[in-house]
DNA sequence: TACATCAGGATTGTCGACAATCTACTGATG
DNA sequence: CATCAGTAGATTGTCGACAATCCTGATGTA
């Protein structure tokens, strides 16, 4: 595979080589093709992508700032490993940030935001009925939901922190620990109520419901882990 | 100035050159020696520090991931500029995260944490009495307070997000927009009540008080800006 | 056997040079 | 006079090589 030739799925010409490497590696780490906890060899990866070590190192540093890699001077980089503790920490941070996002979304939402949210909800309901209980697409659907609400908050710092930083870790846990939520039906109703609160402009309620939603998901995971 | 020779205030030998550059530049950006909104010239900075462009670029990328710099491909890096909106966004994110930190600190705090918090509070009280109203050291004192509570939360992701990421932006606004809080006496009492809640192990109350504390600070700034 | 010491090999950190790209100015044209 | 194309200069992106550092395992000693 040679990213310079534009053969990659992600290789848009307008991006720098280092950025394409970053995007490719991010995907492989999130999906576990590069296993969690494994060591990264700069020369090996550079050869694999026909890139120089410099460009590769730039990509690695971006991954580090995403929290997907840990680097130590004169030692090298390792993919973070997935721990129960790390997963639970992630939930607490999401509860705080997405709760706030939900509050802000209720106050700042535009008509477009509302239309998109309603449409998404309808689509999810349809999918749910079709698949009655199997909840196959739910993970990505749940992701859409949270993603869109954060976008609607209008707070760029919040959006960046969640969507460009934390969510890749969330997806990494989902892919690799296979946490396809078995709470499909219940989650759908919670989503529905949250959107109602946002529509009503009730920031306080929207925040409470979102926090409860995330905490329920966390408790569900916690129970599963024992 | 040549960071390789160890003449810098920050030049600990165990760090890589790129890391020392990063620390130095971070300080200069936070304190405004490199003005907000100004363009960064890689060749110029590299000459100034007697470093190669490669090492400097590594430092710049870390600054970007801190949100202190914005880079665009084939164009270069600029220091972020300080806007009213950005400041208010920062407050909302802090309210969410530090509220959660406070809740967790109330549940997870160790005896050492409590001792440190009490001692810090006593020191601040003393300083406040000494300076009666002038509130000169309050900004750094306030910083200590928030910093320590976040540490006591025990959530590494939360700690990293606040202490290694957001707080540098906070300090940048404080230095350059000169937001020495005029709420010294009132802030002290709020701090005091928050620590009481943490001591009592009342996570819910601790979170509410911290959020109110930060929101009051935000409203104070908002009023000032008009 | 357990522990410390010390090469050998490999990996990371740093550098200077070349290629690709953008910016600003000059000049031509409607 | 305004607008646009083109060129010159400077800046960023990328690369390969050298130096500094670390890890592994082999050797020797208590």
Coordinates of C-alpha atoms (C1' of nucleotides) in Angstrom, one line a residue:
Chain A
X1 CA 0.0 0.0 0.0
X2 CA 1.4 3.3 -1.0
X3 CA -0.6 6.3 0.3
X4 CA 1.3 8.7 -1.9
X5 CA -0.2 7.2 -5.0
X6 CA -3.7 7.8 -3.8
X7 CA -4.7 4.2 -3.7
X8 CA -6.0 4.3 -0.1
X9 CA -9.7 4.6 0.6
X10 CA -8.9 7.8 2.6
X11 CA -6.4 9.3 0.2
X12 CA -7.9 12.6 -0.8
X13 CA -5.3 14.6 -2.7
X14 CA -5.8 17.8 -0.7
X15 CA -4.4 16.2 2.4
X16 CA -0.8 16.0 3.3
X17 CA 0.9 12.6 3.4
X18 CA 1.2 12.8 7.1
X19 CA -2.4 13.5 7.5
X20 CA -3.4 10.5 5.3
X21 CA -1.1 8.3 7.4
X22 CA -2.8 9.6 10.5
X23 CA -6.3 8.9 9.2
X24 CA -5.4 5.4 8.0
X25 CA -3.6 4.4 11.2
X26 CA -6.4 5.9 13.3
X27 CA -8.8 3.6 11.5
X28 CA -6.7 0.5 12.0
X29 CA -6.2 1.2 15.7
X30 CA -9.8 1.9 16.3
X31 CA -10.9 -1.3 14.6
X32 CA -8.1 -3.3 16.2
X33 CA -6.1 -4.3 13.1
X34 CA -3.3 -2.8 15.0
X35 CA -3.9 -4.5 18.3
X36 CA -4.4 -2.6 21.5
X37 CA -1.3 -2.5 23.6
X38 CA 1.0 -3.5 20.8
X39 CA 4.3 -1.7 20.1
X40 CA 4.7 0.5 17.1
X41 CA 7.8 0.2 15.0
X42 CA 8.5 3.4 13.1
X43 CA 10.8 1.8 10.5
X44 CA 8.4 -1.0 9.9
X45 CA 5.3 1.2 9.4
X46 CA 7.3 3.6 7.3
X47 CA 8.3 0.8 4.9
X48 CA 4.8 -0.5 4.8
X49 CA 3.4 2.8 3.6
X50 CA 6.4 3.8 1.5
X51 CA 6.7 6.9 3.5
X52 CA 9.6 8.5 5.3
X53 CA 10.0 8.1 9.0
X54 CA 9.5 11.8 9.4
X55 CA 6.0 11.8 7.9
X56 CA 5.1 8.7 9.9
X57 CA 6.3 10.3 13.1
X58 CA 4.0 13.3 12.5
X59 CA 1.1 10.9 12.1
X60 CA 2.1 9.1 15.3
X61 CA 2.2 12.3 17.2
X62 CA -1.3 13.2 16.2
X63 CA -2.4 9.8 17.3
X64 CA -0.7 10.4 20.6
X65 CA -2.6 13.7 21.1
X66 CA -5.8 11.7 20.4
X67 CA -5.0 9.5 23.3
X68 CA -4.8 6.4 21.0
X69 CA -1.0 6.1 21.4
X70 CA 1.4 6.5 24.2
X71 CA 4.9 7.7 23.5
X72 CA 7.9 7.7 25.7
X73 CA 11.2 9.4 24.8
X74 CA 13.8 7.1 23.4
X75 CA 11.5 4.2 23.8
X76 CA 8.8 4.5 21.3
X77 CA 5.1 4.3 20.9
X78 CA 2.5 1.8 22.0
X79 CA -1.1 1.6 21.3
X80 CA -3.1 2.3 24.4
X81 CA -4.5 -0.8 26.0
X82 CA -8.2 -1.2 26.7
X83 CA -8.9 -1.5 30.4
X84 CA -12.1 -1.7 32.4
X85 CA -11.1 1.4 34.3
X86 CA -10.4 3.4 31.1
X87 CA -13.8 2.5 29.8
X88 CA -15.6 3.6 32.9
X89 CA -13.5 6.8 33.0
X90 CA -14.7 7.5 29.5
X91 CA -18.3 7.2 30.6
X92 CA -17.9 9.7 33.4
X93 CA -16.3 12.2 31.1
X94 CA -19.0 11.7 28.5
X95 CA -21.7 12.0 31.0
X96 CA -20.3 15.5 32.0
X97 CA -19.6 16.7 28.5
X98 CA -22.6 15.3 26.7
X99 CA -24.9 16.4 29.5
X100 CA -23.7 20.0 28.9
X101 CA -23.9 19.5 25.1
X102 CA -27.5 18.5 25.5
X103 CA -28.3 21.5 27.7
X104 CA -26.7 23.9 25.2
X105 CA -28.4 22.1 22.3
X106 CA -31.8 22.7 23.9
X107 CA -31.0 26.5 24.1
X108 CA -29.1 27.0 20.9
X109 CA -30.6 24.5 18.4
X110 CA -31.7 25.7 15.0
X111 CA -34.6 24.5 13.0
X112 CA -32.2 22.5 10.9
X113 CA -30.9 20.8 14.0
X114 CA -34.4 19.8 15.1
X115 CA -35.4 18.6 11.6
X116 CA -32.3 16.4 11.4
X117 CA -32.8 15.0 14.9
X118 CA -36.4 14.1 14.2
X119 CA -35.6 12.6 10.9
X120 CA -32.8 10.5 12.5
X121 CA -35.1 9.3 15.2
X122 CA -37.7 8.2 12.7
X123 CA -35.1 6.3 10.8
X124 CA -33.9 4.6 14.0
X125 CA -37.5 3.6 14.9
X126 CA -38.0 2.1 11.5
X127 CA -34.7 0.1 11.8
X128 CA -35.7 -1.0 15.2
X129 CA -39.0 -2.3 14.1
X130 CA -37.4 -4.1 11.2
X131 CA -34.9 -5.9 13.3
X132 CA -37.0 -6.4 16.4
X133 CA -34.6 -7.0 19.2
X134 CA -31.5 -7.9 17.3
X135 CA -30.2 -4.4 17.6
X136 CA -27.6 -4.8 15.0
X137 CA -27.3 -1.3 13.7
X138 CA -27.9 0.2 17.1
X139 CA -24.3 0.9 17.9
X140 CA -23.9 3.2 14.9
X141 CA -27.3 4.6 15.3
X142 CA -26.6 5.4 18.9
X143 CA -23.4 7.0 17.7
X144 CA -25.3 9.2 15.2
X145 CA -27.6 10.3 17.9
X146 CA -24.9 11.5 20.3
X147 CA -22.9 13.0 17.5
X148 CA -25.7 15.1 16.2
X149 CA -26.6 16.4 19.6
X150 CA -23.1 17.5 20.3
X151 CA -23.0 19.3 16.9
X152 CA -26.2 21.1 17.8
X153 CA -24.7 22.5 21.0
X154 CA -22.9 25.1 19.0
X155 CA -19.9 25.1 21.4
X156 CA -16.8 24.5 19.2
X157 CA -14.6 23.5 22.0
X158 CA -17.1 21.0 23.2
X159 CA -17.6 19.6 19.7
X160 CA -13.9 19.3 19.2
X161 CA -13.3 17.6 22.5
X162 CA -16.0 15.0 22.0
X163 CA -16.1 14.4 18.3
X164 CA -12.4 14.8 17.4
X165 CA -11.0 13.3 20.6
X166 CA -13.1 11.2 22.9
X167 CA -15.3 9.5 20.3
X168 CA -12.4 7.6 18.7
X169 CA -11.7 6.1 22.0
X170 CA -15.3 5.2 22.4
X171 CA -15.4 3.5 19.1
X172 CA -12.2 1.7 19.9
X173 CA -13.8 0.2 22.9
X174 CA -17.0 -0.6 21.0
X175 CA -15.2 -2.4 18.2
X176 CA -12.8 -4.3 20.2
X177 CA -14.7 -5.2 23.4
X178 CA -17.9 -5.6 21.2
X179 CA -20.2 -3.6 23.3
X180 CA -23.2 -3.7 21.0
X181 CA -25.8 -2.3 23.3
X182 CA -28.4 -4.8 24.2
X183 CA -30.5 -1.9 25.3
X184 CA -31.9 -1.1 21.9
X185 CA -35.5 -0.6 22.7
X186 CA -35.0 1.2 25.9
X187 CA -32.2 3.4 24.4
X188 CA -34.6 4.4 21.7
X189 CA -37.1 5.7 24.1
X190 CA -34.5 7.5 26.0
X191 CA -33.3 9.2 22.8
X192 CA -36.8 10.1 22.1
X193 CA -37.4 11.8 25.4
X194 CA -34.1 13.7 25.1
X195 CA -35.1 15.1 21.7
X196 CA -38.4 16.1 23.1
X197 CA -36.7 18.1 25.8
X198 CA -34.4 19.7 23.3
X199 CA -37.4 20.6 21.1
X200 CA -39.1 22.2 24.1
X201 CA -36.0 24.2 24.8
X202 CA -35.7 22.8 28.3
X203 CA -32.0 22.7 28.8
X204 CA -32.1 21.5 32.4
X205 CA -34.3 18.5 31.6
X206 CA -32.3 17.7 28.5
X207 CA -29.1 17.6 30.5
X208 CA -30.6 15.4 33.2
X209 CA -32.0 12.9 30.7
X210 CA -28.8 12.7 28.7
X211 CA -26.8 12.1 31.9
X212 CA -29.2 9.4 33.0
X213 CA -29.0 7.9 29.6
X214 CA -25.3 7.7 29.6
X215 CA -25.2 6.5 33.2
X216 CA -27.6 3.7 32.5
X217 CA -25.4 2.6 29.6
X218 CA -22.4 2.7 32.0
X219 CA -24.2 0.6 34.6
X220 CA -25.2 -1.9 31.9
X221 CA -21.5 -2.3 31.0
X222 CA -20.5 -2.5 34.6
X223 CA -22.9 -5.3 35.2
X224 CA -21.7 -7.1 32.1
X225 CA -18.1 -6.9 33.2
X226 CA -18.7 -8.9 36.4
Chain B
X1 CA 18.9 31.2 23.2
X2 CA 20.0 27.7 22.6
X3 CA 17.9 25.1 24.2
X4 CA 20.3 22.4 23.4
X5 CA 22.9 23.9 25.7
X6 CA 20.6 23.7 28.7
X7 CA 20.4 27.5 29.3
X8 CA 16.7 27.6 29.3
X9 CA 14.7 27.8 32.5
X10 CA 12.9 24.6 31.4
X11 CA 15.8 22.7 30.0
X12 CA 15.8 19.5 31.9
X13 CA 18.3 17.2 30.3
X14 CA 16.0 14.2 30.3
X15 CA 13.6 15.8 27.9
X16 CA 14.0 15.7 24.1
X17 CA 14.8 18.9 22.3
X18 CA 11.4 19.0 20.7
X19 CA 9.8 18.7 24.1
X20 CA 11.8 21.6 25.5
X21 CA 10.9 23.7 22.5
X22 CA 7.3 22.8 23.2
X23 CA 7.4 23.8 26.8
X24 CA 9.2 27.0 26.1
X25 CA 6.8 28.0 23.3
X26 CA 3.8 27.0 25.3
X27 CA 4.9 29.4 28.0
X28 CA 5.5 32.3 25.6
X29 CA 2.1 31.8 24.0
X30 CA 0.3 31.6 27.2
X31 CA 1.9 34.7 28.6
X32 CA 1.5 36.6 25.3
X33 CA 5.2 37.1 24.4
X34 CA 4.2 35.5 21.2
X35 CA 1.0 37.4 20.6
X36 CA -2.4 35.8 20.1
X37 CA -3.4 35.6 16.4
X38 CA 0.2 36.1 15.1
X39 CA 1.7 33.9 12.4
X40 CA 4.4 31.4 13.3
X41 CA 7.4 31.3 11.0
X42 CA 9.1 27.9 11.2
X43 CA 12.5 29.1 9.8
X44 CA 12.6 32.1 12.0
X45 CA 11.8 30.2 15.2
X46 CA 14.2 27.4 14.3
X47 CA 17.0 29.9 13.9
X48 CA 16.1 31.6 17.2
X49 CA 16.4 28.3 19.1
X50 CA 19.3 26.9 17.1
X51 CA 17.2 23.9 16.3
X52 CA 16.3 22.2 13.1
X53 CA 13.0 22.8 11.5
X54 CA 12.1 19.2 12.2
X55 CA 12.3 19.4 15.9
X56 CA 10.5 22.7 15.9
X57 CA 7.7 21.3 13.8
X58 CA 7.2 18.5 16.3
X59 CA 6.8 21.2 19.0
X60 CA 4.4 23.1 16.9
X61 CA 2.3 20.0 16.4
X62 CA 2.0 19.5 20.1
X63 CA 0.9 23.0 20.5
X64 CA -1.7 22.5 17.9
X65 CA -3.1 19.5 19.8
X66 CA -3.3 21.7 22.8
X67 CA -5.5 24.0 20.9
X68 CA -3.0 26.9 21.3
X69 CA -2.0 26.8 17.6
X70 CA -4.0 26.4 14.4
X71 CA -2.2 24.8 11.4
X72 CA -3.3 24.7 7.8
X73 CA -1.6 22.5 5.2
X74 CA 0.8 24.4 3.0
X75 CA 0.0 27.6 4.8
X76 CA 1.5 27.4 8.2
X77 CA 0.6 27.9 11.9
X78 CA -1.0 30.8 13.7
X79 CA -1.5 31.3 17.4
X80 CA -5.2 31.1 18.2
X81 CA -6.8 34.4 18.9
X82 CA -8.7 35.2 22.0
X83 CA -12.3 35.8 21.5
X84 CA -15.2 36.5 23.8
X85 CA -17.0 33.5 22.4
X86 CA -14.0 31.2 23.0
X87 CA -13.7 32.3 26.6
X88 CA -17.4 31.6 27.3
X89 CA -17.2 28.2 25.6
X90 CA -14.3 27.4 27.9
X91 CA -16.4 28.2 30.9
X92 CA -19.2 25.9 29.8
X93 CA -16.8 23.0 29.2
X94 CA -15.1 23.7 32.5
X95 CA -18.4 23.8 34.3
X96 CA -19.2 20.3 33.0
X97 CA -15.9 18.7 33.6
X98 CA -15.0 20.3 36.9
X99 CA -18.4 19.6 38.2
X100 CA -17.9 16.0 37.4
X101 CA -14.4 16.1 38.9
X102 CA -15.8 17.6 42.0
X103 CA -18.4 14.9 42.3
X104 CA -15.8 12.2 41.8
X105 CA -13.4 13.8 44.2
X106 CA -16.1 13.7 46.9
X107 CA -16.4 10.0 46.4
X108 CA -12.8 9.0 45.7
X109 CA -10.8 11.4 47.8
X110 CA -8.0 10.1 50.0
X111 CA -6.9 11.4 53.3
X112 CA -3.9 13.0 51.6
X113 CA -6.2 14.8 49.2
X114 CA -8.3 16.2 52.1
X115 CA -5.2 17.3 54.0
X116 CA -3.8 19.1 51.0
X117 CA -7.2 20.8 50.3
X118 CA -7.6 22.0 53.9
X119 CA -4.0 23.3 54.0
X120 CA -4.4 25.1 50.7
X121 CA -7.6 26.7 51.9
X122 CA -5.9 27.9 55.1
X123 CA -3.1 29.4 53.1
X124 CA -5.5 31.2 50.8
X125 CA -7.5 32.6 53.8
X126 CA -4.3 33.9 55.2
X127 CA -3.3 35.6 52.0
X128 CA -6.7 37.1 51.6
X129 CA -6.6 38.6 55.1
X130 CA -3.2 40.0 54.4
X131 CA -4.2 41.6 51.2
X132 CA -7.7 42.6 52.2
X133 CA -9.5 43.1 49.0
X134 CA -6.7 43.6 46.6
X135 CA -6.9 40.0 45.5
X136 CA -3.6 40.0 43.9
X137 CA -2.6 36.4 44.2
X138 CA -6.1 35.1 43.9
X139 CA -5.8 34.1 40.3
X140 CA -3.0 31.6 41.0
X141 CA -4.7 30.6 44.2
X142 CA -7.9 29.9 42.4
X143 CA -5.9 27.9 39.9
X144 CA -4.4 25.8 42.7
X145 CA -7.8 25.1 44.0
X146 CA -9.3 23.9 40.8
X147 CA -6.2 22.0 39.9
X148 CA -6.1 20.1 43.2
X149 CA -9.7 19.1 43.0
X150 CA -9.3 17.7 39.6
X151 CA -6.3 15.7 40.7
X152 CA -8.4 14.3 43.6
X153 CA -11.0 13.0 41.2
X154 CA -8.8 10.0 40.3
X155 CA -10.1 9.9 36.7
X156 CA -7.0 10.0 34.5
X157 CA -8.9 11.0 31.4
X158 CA -10.6 13.9 33.2
X159 CA -7.3 15.0 34.7
X160 CA -5.5 14.9 31.4
X161 CA -8.3 16.8 29.6
X162 CA -8.4 19.6 32.1
X163 CA -4.9 19.9 33.4
X164 CA -2.9 19.1 30.2
X165 CA -5.3 20.7 27.7
X166 CA -7.9 23.1 28.8
X167 CA -6.0 24.8 31.6
X168 CA -3.4 26.3 29.3
X169 CA -6.1 28.0 27.4
X170 CA -7.6 29.3 30.6
X171 CA -4.3 30.7 31.7
X172 CA -3.8 32.3 28.3
X173 CA -7.1 34.2 28.7
X174 CA -6.2 35.1 32.2
X175 CA -2.8 36.5 31.3
X176 CA -3.7 38.3 28.3
X177 CA -7.2 39.6 29.0
X178 CA -6.2 40.2 32.6
X179 CA -9.1 38.5 34.3
X180 CA -7.8 38.8 37.8
X181 CA -10.9 37.8 39.6
X182 CA -12.4 40.6 41.7
X183 CA -14.5 38.1 43.5
X184 CA -11.8 37.2 45.9
X185 CA -13.7 37.1 49.2
X186 CA -16.8 35.5 47.7
X187 CA -14.7 33.0 45.8
X188 CA -12.9 32.0 48.9
X189 CA -16.2 31.2 50.6
X190 CA -17.4 29.2 47.7
X191 CA -14.2 27.2 47.7
X192 CA -14.6 26.6 51.4
X193 CA -18.1 25.2 50.9
X194 CA -17.0 23.0 48.1
X195 CA -14.3 21.5 50.2
X196 CA -16.8 20.9 52.9
X197 CA -19.0 18.9 50.6
X198 CA -16.0 16.9 49.4
X199 CA -15.0 16.2 53.0
X200 CA -18.6 15.0 53.7
X201 CA -18.4 12.7 50.7
X202 CA -21.5 14.4 49.2
X203 CA -20.8 14.1 45.5
X204 CA -24.1 15.5 44.4
X205 CA -23.7 18.7 46.5
X206 CA -20.0 19.1 45.6
X207 CA -20.9 19.0 41.9
X208 CA -23.7 21.5 42.3
X209 CA -21.5 23.9 44.2
X210 CA -18.6 23.7 41.8
X211 CA -20.9 24.3 38.8
X212 CA -22.5 27.3 40.5
X213 CA -19.0 28.6 41.4
X214 CA -17.8 28.4 37.8
X215 CA -21.1 29.8 36.4
X216 CA -20.8 32.8 38.8
X217 CA -17.3 33.4 37.5
X218 CA -18.6 33.2 34.0
X219 CA -21.4 35.6 34.6
X220 CA -19.0 38.0 36.2
X221 CA -16.9 38.0 33.1
X222 CA -19.9 38.3 30.9
X223 CA -21.0 41.4 32.8
X224 CA -17.5 42.9 32.5
X225 CA -17.4 42.4 28.8
X226 CA -20.3 44.6 28.2
Chain C
dT1 C1' 21.6 -20.1 41.0
dA2 C1' 21.2 -15.2 41.2
dC3 C1' 22.9 -10.9 40.1
dA4 C1' 25.7 -7.3 37.9
dT5 C1' 28.3 -5.8 33.7
dC6 C1' 28.9 -5.0 29.3
dA7 C1' 28.9 -5.3 24.2
dG8 C1' 25.9 -5.8 19.8
dG9 C1' 22.0 -4.6 17.5
dA10 C1' 18.1 -2.0 16.7
dT11 C1' 15.3 2.0 17.5
dT12 C1' 14.6 6.8 18.3
dG13 C1' 16.0 11.8 18.0
dT14 C1' 18.0 15.3 15.2
dC15 C1' 19.6 17.4 11.2
dG16 C1' 20.2 19.7 6.5
dA17 C1' 18.7 19.5 1.7
dC18 C1' 15.3 19.0 -2.0
dA19 C1' 10.6 19.2 -3.9
dA20 C1' 5.8 20.9 -3.8
dT21 C1' 2.9 24.6 -2.7
dC22 C1' 1.4 29.1 -1.6
dT23 C1' 1.7 34.4 -1.4
dA24 C1' 2.7 38.8 -3.1
dC25 C1' 4.1 41.6 -6.5
dT26 C1' 4.5 42.9 -11.4
dG27 C1' 2.6 43.9 -15.6
dA28 C1' -0.7 43.3 -19.3
dT29 C1' -5.4 43.7 -20.8
dG30 C1' -10.3 44.9 -20.9
Chain D
dC1 C1' -9.0 52.1 -13.2
dA2 C1' -10.0 47.4 -12.1
dT3 C1' -9.1 42.8 -12.9
dC4 C1' -6.6 38.9 -14.0
dA5 C1' -2.5 36.0 -15.4
dG6 C1' 2.2 35.1 -14.5
dT7 C1' 6.4 35.0 -12.2
dA8 C1' 9.7 35.4 -8.2
dG9 C1' 10.4 34.6 -3.6
dA10 C1' 9.6 32.5 0.5
dT11 C1' 7.4 28.9 3.2
dT12 C1' 5.9 24.3 4.1
dG13 C1' 6.1 19.1 3.2
dT14 C1' 9.0 15.2 2.6
dC15 C1' 13.1 12.6 2.6
dG16 C1' 17.4 10.0 3.7
dA17 C1' 21.4 9.9 6.8
dC18 C1' 23.9 10.4 11.1
dA19 C1' 24.2 10.6 16.2
dA20 C1' 22.3 9.4 20.7
dT21 C1' 19.9 6.3 23.4
dC22 C1' 17.8 2.1 24.8
dC23 C1' 16.8 -3.1 24.9
dT24 C1' 18.6 -7.9 24.6
dG25 C1' 21.2 -11.4 25.7
dA26 C1' 25.8 -13.1 26.7
dT27 C1' 29.5 -13.3 30.0
dG28 C1' 31.6 -13.2 34.4
dT29 C1' 31.4 -13.2 39.5
dA30 C1' 29.6 -13.9 44.3

